[in-house]
Short mmCIF file of C-alpha atoms in Angstrom, two decimals:
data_model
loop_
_atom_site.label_atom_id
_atom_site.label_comp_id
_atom_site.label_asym_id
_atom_site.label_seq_id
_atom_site.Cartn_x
_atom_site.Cartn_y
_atom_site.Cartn_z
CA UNK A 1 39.16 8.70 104.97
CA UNK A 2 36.56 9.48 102.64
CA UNK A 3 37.09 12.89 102.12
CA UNK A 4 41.15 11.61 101.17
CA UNK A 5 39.26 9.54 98.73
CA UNK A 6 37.06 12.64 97.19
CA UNK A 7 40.11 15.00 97.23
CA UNK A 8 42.52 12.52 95.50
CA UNK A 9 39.74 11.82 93.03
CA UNK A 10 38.95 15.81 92.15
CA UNK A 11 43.01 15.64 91.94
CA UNK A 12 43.12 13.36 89.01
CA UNK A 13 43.44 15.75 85.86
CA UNK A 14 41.03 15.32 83.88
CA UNK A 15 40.60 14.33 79.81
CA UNK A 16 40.56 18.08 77.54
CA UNK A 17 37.86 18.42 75.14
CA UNK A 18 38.48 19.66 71.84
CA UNK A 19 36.08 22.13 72.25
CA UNK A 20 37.67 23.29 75.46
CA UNK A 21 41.35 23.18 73.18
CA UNK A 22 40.33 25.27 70.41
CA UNK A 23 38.95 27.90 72.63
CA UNK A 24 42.28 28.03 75.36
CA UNK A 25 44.52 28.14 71.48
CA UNK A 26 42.47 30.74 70.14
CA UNK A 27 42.63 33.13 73.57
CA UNK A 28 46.30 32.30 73.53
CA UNK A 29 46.23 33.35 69.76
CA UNK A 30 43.93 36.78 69.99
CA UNK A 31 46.02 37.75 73.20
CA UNK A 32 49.65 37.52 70.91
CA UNK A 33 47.90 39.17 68.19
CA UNK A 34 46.47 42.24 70.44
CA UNK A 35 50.29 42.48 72.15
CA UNK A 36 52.71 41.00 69.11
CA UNK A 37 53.25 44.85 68.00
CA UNK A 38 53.78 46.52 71.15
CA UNK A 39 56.22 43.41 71.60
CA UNK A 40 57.89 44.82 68.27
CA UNK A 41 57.51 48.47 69.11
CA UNK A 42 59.03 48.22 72.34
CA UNK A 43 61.88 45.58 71.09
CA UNK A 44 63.15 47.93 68.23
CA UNK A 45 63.13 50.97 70.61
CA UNK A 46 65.39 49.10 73.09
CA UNK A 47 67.53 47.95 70.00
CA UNK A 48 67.64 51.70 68.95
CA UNK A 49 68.36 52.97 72.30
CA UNK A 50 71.50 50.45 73.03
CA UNK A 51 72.56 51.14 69.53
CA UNK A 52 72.63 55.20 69.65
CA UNK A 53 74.18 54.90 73.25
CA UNK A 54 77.03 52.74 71.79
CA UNK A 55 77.94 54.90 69.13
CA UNK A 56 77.28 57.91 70.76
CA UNK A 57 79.64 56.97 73.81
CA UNK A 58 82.50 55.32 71.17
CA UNK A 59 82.29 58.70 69.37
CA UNK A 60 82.78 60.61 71.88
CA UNK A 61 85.42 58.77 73.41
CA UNK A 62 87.68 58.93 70.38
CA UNK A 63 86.93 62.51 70.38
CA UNK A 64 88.48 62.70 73.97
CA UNK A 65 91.41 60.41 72.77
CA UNK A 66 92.00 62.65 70.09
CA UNK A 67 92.06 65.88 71.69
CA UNK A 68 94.44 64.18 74.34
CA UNK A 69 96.87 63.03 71.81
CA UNK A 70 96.68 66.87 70.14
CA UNK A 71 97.85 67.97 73.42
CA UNK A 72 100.43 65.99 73.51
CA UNK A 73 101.95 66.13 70.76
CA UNK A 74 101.33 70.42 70.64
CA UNK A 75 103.72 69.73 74.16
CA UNK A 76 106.44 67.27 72.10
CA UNK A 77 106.48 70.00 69.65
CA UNK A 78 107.93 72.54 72.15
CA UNK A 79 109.69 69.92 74.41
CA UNK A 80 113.61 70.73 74.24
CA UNK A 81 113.51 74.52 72.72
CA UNK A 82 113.74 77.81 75.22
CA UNK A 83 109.87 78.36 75.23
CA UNK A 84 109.38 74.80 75.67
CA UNK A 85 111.86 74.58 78.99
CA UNK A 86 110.00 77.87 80.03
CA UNK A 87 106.50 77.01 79.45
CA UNK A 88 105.95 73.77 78.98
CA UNK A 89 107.07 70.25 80.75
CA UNK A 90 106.33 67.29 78.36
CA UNK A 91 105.74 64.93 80.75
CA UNK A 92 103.79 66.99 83.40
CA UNK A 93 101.83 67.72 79.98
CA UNK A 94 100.85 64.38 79.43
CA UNK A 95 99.92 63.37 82.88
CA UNK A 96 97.56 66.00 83.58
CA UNK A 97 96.30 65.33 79.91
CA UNK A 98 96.22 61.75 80.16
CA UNK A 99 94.42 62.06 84.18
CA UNK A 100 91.67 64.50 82.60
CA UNK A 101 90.84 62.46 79.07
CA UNK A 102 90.46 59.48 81.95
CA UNK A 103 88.38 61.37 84.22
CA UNK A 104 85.93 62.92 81.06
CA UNK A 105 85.70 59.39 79.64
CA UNK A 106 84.69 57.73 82.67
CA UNK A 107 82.04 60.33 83.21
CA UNK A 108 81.10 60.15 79.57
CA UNK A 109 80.49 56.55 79.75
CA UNK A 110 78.63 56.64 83.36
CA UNK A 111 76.29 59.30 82.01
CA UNK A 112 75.60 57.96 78.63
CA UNK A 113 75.28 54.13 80.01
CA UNK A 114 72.89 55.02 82.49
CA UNK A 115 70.56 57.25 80.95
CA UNK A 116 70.34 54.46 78.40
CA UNK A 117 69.56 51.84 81.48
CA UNK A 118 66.80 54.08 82.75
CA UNK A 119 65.03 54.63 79.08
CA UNK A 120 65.21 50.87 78.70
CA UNK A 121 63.51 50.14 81.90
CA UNK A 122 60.98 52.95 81.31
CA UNK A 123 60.23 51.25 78.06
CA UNK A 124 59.89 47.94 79.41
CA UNK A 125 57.27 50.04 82.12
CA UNK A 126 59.13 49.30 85.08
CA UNK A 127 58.46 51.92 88.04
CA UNK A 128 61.84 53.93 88.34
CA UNK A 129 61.06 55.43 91.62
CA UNK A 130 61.65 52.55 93.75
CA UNK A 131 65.17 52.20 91.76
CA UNK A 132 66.09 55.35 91.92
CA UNK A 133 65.45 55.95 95.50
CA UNK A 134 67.50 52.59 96.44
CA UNK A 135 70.34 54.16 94.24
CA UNK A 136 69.98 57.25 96.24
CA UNK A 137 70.09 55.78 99.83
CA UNK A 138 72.79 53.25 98.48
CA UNK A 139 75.03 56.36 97.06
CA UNK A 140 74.76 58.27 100.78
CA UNK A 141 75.96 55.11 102.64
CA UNK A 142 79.03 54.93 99.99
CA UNK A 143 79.39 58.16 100.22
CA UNK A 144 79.36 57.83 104.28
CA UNK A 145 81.57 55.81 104.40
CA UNK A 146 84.31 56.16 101.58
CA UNK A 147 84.06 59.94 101.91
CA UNK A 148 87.51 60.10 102.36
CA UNK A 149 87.99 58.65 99.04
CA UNK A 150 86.00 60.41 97.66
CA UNK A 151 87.61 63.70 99.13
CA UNK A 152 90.62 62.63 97.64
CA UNK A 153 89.23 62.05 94.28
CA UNK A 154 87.59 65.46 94.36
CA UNK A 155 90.86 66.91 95.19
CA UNK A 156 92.90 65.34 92.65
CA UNK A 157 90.07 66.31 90.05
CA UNK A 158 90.36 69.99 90.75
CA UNK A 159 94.28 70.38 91.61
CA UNK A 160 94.57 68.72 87.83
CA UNK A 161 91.93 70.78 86.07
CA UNK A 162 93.32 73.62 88.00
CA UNK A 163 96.79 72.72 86.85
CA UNK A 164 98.10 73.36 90.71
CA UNK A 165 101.48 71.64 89.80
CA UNK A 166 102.49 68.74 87.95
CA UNK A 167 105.52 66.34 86.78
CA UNK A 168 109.09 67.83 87.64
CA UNK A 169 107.63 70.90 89.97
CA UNK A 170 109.32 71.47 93.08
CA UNK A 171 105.99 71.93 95.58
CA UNK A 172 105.48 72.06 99.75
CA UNK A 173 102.50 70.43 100.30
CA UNK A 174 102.74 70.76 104.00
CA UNK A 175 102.44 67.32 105.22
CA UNK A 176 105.75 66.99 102.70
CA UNK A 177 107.84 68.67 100.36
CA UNK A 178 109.60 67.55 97.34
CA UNK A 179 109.74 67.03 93.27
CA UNK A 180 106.36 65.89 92.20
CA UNK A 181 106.81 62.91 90.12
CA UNK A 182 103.45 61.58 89.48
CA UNK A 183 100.38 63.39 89.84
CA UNK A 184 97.09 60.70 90.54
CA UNK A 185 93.55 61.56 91.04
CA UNK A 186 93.90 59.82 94.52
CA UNK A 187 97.63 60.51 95.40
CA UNK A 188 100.38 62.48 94.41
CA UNK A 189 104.38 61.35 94.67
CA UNK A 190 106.85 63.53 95.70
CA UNK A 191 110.55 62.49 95.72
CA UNK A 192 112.30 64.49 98.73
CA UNK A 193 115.98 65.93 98.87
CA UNK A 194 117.41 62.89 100.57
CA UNK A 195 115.57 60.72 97.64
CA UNK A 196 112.80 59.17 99.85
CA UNK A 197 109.51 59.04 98.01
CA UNK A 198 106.52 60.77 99.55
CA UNK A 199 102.81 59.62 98.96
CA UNK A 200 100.50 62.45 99.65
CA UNK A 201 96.61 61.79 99.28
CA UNK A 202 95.12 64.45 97.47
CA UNK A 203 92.59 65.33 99.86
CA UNK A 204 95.05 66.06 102.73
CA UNK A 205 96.92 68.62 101.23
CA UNK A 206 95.36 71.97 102.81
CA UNK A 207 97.92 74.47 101.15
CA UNK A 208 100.57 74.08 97.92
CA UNK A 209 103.44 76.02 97.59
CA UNK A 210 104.53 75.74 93.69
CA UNK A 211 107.93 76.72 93.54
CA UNK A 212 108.15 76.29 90.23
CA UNK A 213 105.86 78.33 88.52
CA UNK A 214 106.66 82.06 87.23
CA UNK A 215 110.31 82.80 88.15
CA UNK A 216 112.24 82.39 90.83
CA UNK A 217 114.79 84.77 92.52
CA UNK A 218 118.68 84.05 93.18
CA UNK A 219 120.11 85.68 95.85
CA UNK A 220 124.03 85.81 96.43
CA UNK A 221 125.54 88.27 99.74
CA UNK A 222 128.98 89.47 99.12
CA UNK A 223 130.83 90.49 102.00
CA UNK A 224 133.76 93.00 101.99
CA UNK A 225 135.55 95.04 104.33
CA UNK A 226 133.88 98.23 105.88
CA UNK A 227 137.04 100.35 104.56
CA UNK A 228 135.80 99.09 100.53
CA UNK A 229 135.19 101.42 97.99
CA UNK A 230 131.38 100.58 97.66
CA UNK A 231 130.60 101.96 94.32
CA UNK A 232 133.63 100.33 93.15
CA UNK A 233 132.55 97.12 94.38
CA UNK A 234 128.68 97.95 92.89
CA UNK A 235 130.55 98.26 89.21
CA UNK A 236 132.60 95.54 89.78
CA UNK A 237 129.44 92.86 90.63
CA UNK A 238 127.39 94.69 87.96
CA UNK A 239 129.94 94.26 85.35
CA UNK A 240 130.25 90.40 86.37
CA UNK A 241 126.43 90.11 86.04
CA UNK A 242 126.71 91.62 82.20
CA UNK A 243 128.94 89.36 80.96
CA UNK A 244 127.19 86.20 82.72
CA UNK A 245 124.05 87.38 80.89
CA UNK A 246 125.60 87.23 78.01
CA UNK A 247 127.18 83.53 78.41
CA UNK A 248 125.39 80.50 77.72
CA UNK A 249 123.14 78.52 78.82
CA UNK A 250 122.70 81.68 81.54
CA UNK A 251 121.41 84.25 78.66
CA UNK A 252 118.49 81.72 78.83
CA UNK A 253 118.18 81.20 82.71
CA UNK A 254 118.57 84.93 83.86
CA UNK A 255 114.83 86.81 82.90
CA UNK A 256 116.55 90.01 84.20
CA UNK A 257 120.30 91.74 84.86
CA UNK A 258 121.59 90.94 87.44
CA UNK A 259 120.64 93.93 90.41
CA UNK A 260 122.92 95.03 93.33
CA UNK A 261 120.39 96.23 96.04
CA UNK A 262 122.48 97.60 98.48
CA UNK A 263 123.67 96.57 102.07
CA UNK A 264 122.02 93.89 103.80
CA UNK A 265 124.26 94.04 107.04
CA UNK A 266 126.67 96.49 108.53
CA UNK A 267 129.13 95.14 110.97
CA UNK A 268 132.11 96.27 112.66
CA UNK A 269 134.56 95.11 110.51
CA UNK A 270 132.85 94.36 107.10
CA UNK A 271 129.19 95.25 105.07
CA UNK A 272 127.18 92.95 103.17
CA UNK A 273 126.14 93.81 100.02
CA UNK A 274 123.16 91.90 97.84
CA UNK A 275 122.64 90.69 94.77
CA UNK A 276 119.44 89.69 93.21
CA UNK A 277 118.46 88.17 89.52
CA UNK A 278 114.99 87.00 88.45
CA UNK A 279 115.79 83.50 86.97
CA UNK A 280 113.67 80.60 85.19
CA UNK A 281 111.37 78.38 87.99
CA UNK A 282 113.63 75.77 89.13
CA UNK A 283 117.22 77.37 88.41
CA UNK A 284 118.05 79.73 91.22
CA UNK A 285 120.21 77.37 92.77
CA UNK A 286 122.57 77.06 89.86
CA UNK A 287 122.44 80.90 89.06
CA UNK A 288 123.17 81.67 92.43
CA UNK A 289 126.34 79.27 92.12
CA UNK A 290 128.29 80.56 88.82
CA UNK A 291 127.34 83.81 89.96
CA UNK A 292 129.00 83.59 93.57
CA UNK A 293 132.04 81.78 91.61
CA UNK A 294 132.00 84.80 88.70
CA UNK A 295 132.02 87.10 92.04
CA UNK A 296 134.64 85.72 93.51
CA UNK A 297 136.85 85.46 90.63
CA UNK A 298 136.34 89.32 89.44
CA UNK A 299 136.89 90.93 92.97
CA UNK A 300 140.22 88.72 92.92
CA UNK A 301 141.17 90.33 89.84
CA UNK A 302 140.34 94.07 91.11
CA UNK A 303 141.82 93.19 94.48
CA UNK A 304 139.07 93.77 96.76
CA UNK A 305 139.22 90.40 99.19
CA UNK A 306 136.05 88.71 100.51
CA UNK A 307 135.59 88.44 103.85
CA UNK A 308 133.73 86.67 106.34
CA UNK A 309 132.14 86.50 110.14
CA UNK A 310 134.00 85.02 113.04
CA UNK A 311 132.57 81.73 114.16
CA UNK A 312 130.75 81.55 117.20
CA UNK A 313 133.47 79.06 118.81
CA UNK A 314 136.36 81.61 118.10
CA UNK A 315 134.31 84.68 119.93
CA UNK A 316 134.24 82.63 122.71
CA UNK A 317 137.66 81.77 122.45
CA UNK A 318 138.46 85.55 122.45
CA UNK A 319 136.06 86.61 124.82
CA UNK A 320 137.55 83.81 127.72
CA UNK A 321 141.30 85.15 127.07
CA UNK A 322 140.53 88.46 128.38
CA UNK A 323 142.48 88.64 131.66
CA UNK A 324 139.87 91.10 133.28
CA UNK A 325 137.49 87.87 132.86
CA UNK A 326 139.25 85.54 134.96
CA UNK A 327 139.60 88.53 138.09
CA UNK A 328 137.00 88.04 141.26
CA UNK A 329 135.51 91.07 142.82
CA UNK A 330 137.37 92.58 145.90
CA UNK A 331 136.11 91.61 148.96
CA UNK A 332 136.08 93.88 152.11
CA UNK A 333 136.98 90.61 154.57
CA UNK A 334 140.40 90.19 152.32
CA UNK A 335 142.27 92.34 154.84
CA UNK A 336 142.82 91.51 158.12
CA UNK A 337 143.11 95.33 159.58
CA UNK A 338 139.70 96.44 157.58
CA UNK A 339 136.64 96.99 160.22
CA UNK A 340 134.49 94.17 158.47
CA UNK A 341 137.25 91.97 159.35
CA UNK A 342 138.04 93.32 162.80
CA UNK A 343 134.09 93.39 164.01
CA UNK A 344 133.92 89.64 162.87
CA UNK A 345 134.54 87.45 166.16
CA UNK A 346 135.87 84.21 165.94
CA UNK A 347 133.78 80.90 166.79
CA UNK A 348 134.53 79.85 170.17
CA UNK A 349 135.69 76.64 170.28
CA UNK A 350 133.58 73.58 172.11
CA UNK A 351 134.07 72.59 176.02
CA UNK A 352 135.91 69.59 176.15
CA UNK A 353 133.20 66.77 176.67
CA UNK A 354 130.72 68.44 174.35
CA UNK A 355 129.67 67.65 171.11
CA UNK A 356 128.55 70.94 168.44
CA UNK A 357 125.04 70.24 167.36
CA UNK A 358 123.74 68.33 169.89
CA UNK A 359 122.42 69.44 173.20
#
């Protein structure tokens, strides 16, 4: 109880001399006075440091922006002539544009940010390595465990840089196949034939089959009867293909006249000639239409007639009404007075009382 007593009397705080005052005041003083200019120092070098990060990322943003909106309006420029529809697809343009001005400012900003984060903290003399090795464990376990996100980022990056495809190409991606509509660092869209949209995550696609860059090829079969004058049929189909390259809008679609290569098939009754024309990515289709309908029309005219196969259903149907078909085999046992049918002996028949099978 009396030690209580001492320690609650040492506890009582005690009056401050002056002397005692003036000394703490002027240690406080000396120590701001030894420390107020490395204070300074080290505030106006963080001040400069967030200031020339600032500008330096804002400039170089609006350098990005810039150069974006040059592309895009060098693409608007050509966007509805013949070398625009050939080389150039406005909006497939400014999506891959847009998707790489996003991607460089993003890493413009991470790398100009953090660098400035680090020299502040290496100002302020706060050990890094600690940090930086956190960051680094942190950044494997993300990595771990989103690293199919980031795959898919990864992939986007390159197929975009790469310009793999874009808006409006016709592409089999394997998993799918379709007309690319949008084109995302993450996922691509792809609208099918029977108008169901596709999402395709970047990093997933193991092949791409662009059928829509460089040309494509239209190929029509004509088929004739085997008794035809061929070469009069080649000048015939070449003459068609002359005068559709000079029509529009196909002077502009076909890249080359229009080729007869020769017989595809030979069959008993009738050949199969084919026809081939190099034609703009994306318009075979409707060059191999008008020209099978240009065909059609100019052997008409010549009289040659266009012939065709006989469908599975009526060979069959010819094939059953053969009356050799429907015939069985002769058989030896037929007649009566033949010696197969004499040596056979006739079954005996049962004793009366006595069942066949049973003992």
């Amino acid at each position: 109880m009396f030690r209580s007593a001492v320690l609650a009397t040492d506890a009582t705080p005690r009056p401050v001399s002056l002397d005692e005052a003036q000394r703490t005041a002027n240690d406080a003083a000396g120590w701001v006075e030894q420390n107020w200019s490395v204070w300074l120092t080290n505030g106006l070098r963080i001040v400069l440091i967030i200031v020339i990060a600032v500008a330096m990322r804002s400039l170089i943003r609006r350098g990005i922006t810039k150069l974006i909106a040059r592309m895009n309006r060098t693409a608007q420029a050509v966007d509805g002539t013949a070398l625009g529809s050939l080389l150039v697809n406005a909006e497939r343009r400014r999506q891959r544009s847009e998707a790489i001005g996003s991607v460089l400012r993003s890493v413009a900003s991470f790398l100009i940010m953090g660098t400035a984060a680090l020299t502040v903290l290496s100002v302020l003399k706060i050990n890094l390595a600690p940090l930086l090795a956190s960051a680094g464990v942190a950044g494997v376990a993300i990595g771990f465990g989103a690293r199919n996100l980031v795959t898919d980022f990864l992939s986007g990056v390159f197929m975009i840089l790469e310009d793999q495809y874009g808006v409006g190409d016709e592409v089999d991606a394997g998993v799918a196949k379709g007309t690319v509509i949008e084109v995302g660092l993450r996922v691509t869209k792809l609208r099918g034939a029977d108008g169901e949209i596709w999402y395709v995550r970047n990093g997933e696609v193991k092949r791409i089959g662009n059928l829509s860059q460089g040309w494509a090829t239209a190929g029509v079969d004509v088929q004739v009867r085997s008794d035809e004058d061929l070469d009069r049929v080649r000048a015939v189909i070449e003459r068609t293909g002359e005068e559709m390259q000079k029509a529009e809008p196909w002077s502009e679609r076909l890249w080359e006249p229009v080729e007869v290569l020769g017989l595809n098939a030979v069959y008993l009754d009738s050949v199969v000639v084919r026809v081939s024309a190099k034609t703009v990515p994306g318009k075979a289709l409707s060059v191999e239409r008008e020209l099978r309908w240009r065909i059609k029309r100019a052997l008409d005219a010549e009289g040659i007639p266009v012939v065709g196969q006989p469908h599975e259903q009526e060979l069959r149907t010819a094939a059953a009404a053969d009356p050799a078909a429907t015939v069985a085999a002769p058989s030896a046992l037929a007649s009566p007075t033949s010696p197969q049918s004499l040596a056979t002996a006739p079954i005996p028949p049962a004793p009366p009382g006595v069942t066949l099978g049973k003992p």
